[in-house]
Amino acid sequence: MKAPINVLVAMAASATSAFAANGAQADEPGILCWAFMGFCAVIIAGQLVPAAMLVIGAAKALVGKQETVKGRAIGS
């Protein structure tokens, strides 16, 4: 009964070195960092389409002809 416990302790003691550093340095961004930045880029790119439509619509309203409304003005 003592042998399986010794084997488990020996395996657990030797397993700690398996979780050592993987070679990535502190100044290198990991895959999660790149995934987060990619997700942010997708959100920003998605917001550019409605913003461009709004700017184009505002430019057309400023440059385009103004329509005259026939009839009385409100308040007069």
Short mmCIF file of C-alpha atoms in Angstrom, two decimals:
data_model
loop_
_atom_site.label_atom_id
_atom_site.label_comp_id
_atom_site.label_asym_id
_atom_site.label_seq_id
_atom_site.Cartn_x
_atom_site.Cartn_y
_atom_site.Cartn_z
CA MET A 1 0.00 0.00 0.00
CA LYS A 2 2.95 2.29 0.61
CA ALA A 3 4.39 1.86 -2.90
CA PRO A 4 1.49 3.56 -4.77
CA ILE A 5 1.69 6.56 -2.44
CA ASN A 6 5.45 6.84 -3.04
CA VAL A 7 4.86 6.67 -6.79
CA LEU A 8 2.21 9.41 -6.63
CA VAL A 9 4.48 11.64 -4.54
CA ALA A 10 7.40 11.08 -6.91
CA MET A 11 5.22 11.88 -9.93
CA ALA A 12 3.82 15.03 -8.31
CA ALA A 13 7.30 16.20 -7.28
CA SER A 14 8.72 15.70 -10.76
CA ALA A 15 5.70 17.27 -12.48
CA THR A 16 6.49 20.73 -11.14
CA SER A 17 9.35 21.17 -13.58
CA ALA A 18 6.97 20.38 -16.46
CA PHE A 19 5.17 23.66 -15.82
CA ALA A 20 8.29 25.77 -16.16
CA ALA A 21 8.49 28.81 -18.42
CA ASN A 22 7.72 28.15 -22.05
CA GLY A 23 10.38 30.51 -23.36
CA ALA A 24 8.10 33.53 -23.83
CA GLN A 25 9.61 36.65 -22.41
CA ALA A 26 7.71 39.30 -20.51
CA ASP A 27 7.83 41.78 -23.39
CA GLU A 28 6.27 39.40 -25.95
CA PRO A 29 2.47 39.56 -26.17
CA GLY A 30 0.72 36.23 -25.96
CA ILE A 31 -2.04 34.80 -28.11
CA LEU A 32 -4.75 36.16 -25.82
CA CYS A 33 -3.37 39.66 -26.20
CA TRP A 34 -3.44 39.35 -30.00
CA ALA A 35 -6.96 37.90 -29.88
CA PHE A 36 -8.16 40.80 -27.73
CA MET A 37 -6.59 43.37 -30.07
CA GLY A 38 -8.15 41.62 -33.06
CA PHE A 39 -11.56 41.70 -31.38
CA CYS A 40 -11.16 45.42 -30.72
CA ALA A 41 -10.18 45.98 -34.36
CA VAL A 42 -13.34 44.19 -35.51
CA ILE A 43 -15.47 46.42 -33.29
CA ILE A 44 -13.76 49.59 -34.56
CA ALA A 45 -14.11 48.48 -38.20
CA GLY A 46 -17.78 47.77 -37.61
CA GLN A 47 -18.30 51.27 -36.25
CA LEU A 48 -16.63 52.90 -39.27
CA VAL A 49 -19.46 51.92 -41.64
CA PRO A 50 -22.27 53.75 -39.78
CA ALA A 51 -19.95 56.69 -39.09
CA ALA A 52 -19.09 57.02 -42.79
CA MET A 53 -22.78 56.87 -43.71
CA LEU A 54 -23.54 59.61 -41.19
CA VAL A 55 -20.76 61.87 -42.49
CA ILE A 56 -21.81 61.34 -46.12
CA GLY A 57 -25.44 62.09 -45.23
CA ALA A 58 -24.44 65.27 -43.40
CA ALA A 59 -22.26 66.39 -46.33
CA LYS A 60 -25.12 65.80 -48.77
CA ALA A 61 -27.45 67.81 -46.55
CA LEU A 62 -25.02 70.75 -46.43
CA VAL A 63 -24.17 70.77 -50.13
CA GLY A 64 -27.52 69.70 -51.59
CA LYS A 65 -30.45 71.92 -52.57
CA GLN A 66 -32.78 73.02 -49.82
CA GLU A 67 -36.40 72.18 -50.38
CA THR A 68 -38.95 74.94 -49.98
CA VAL A 69 -42.02 74.11 -47.98
CA LYS A 70 -45.25 75.51 -49.38
CA GLY A 71 -47.72 76.81 -46.90
CA ARG A 72 -47.60 78.72 -43.68
CA ALA A 73 -44.66 78.63 -41.37
CA ILE A 74 -45.27 77.38 -37.89
CA GLY A 75 -45.71 80.18 -35.40
CA SER A 76 -46.74 82.87 -37.84
#
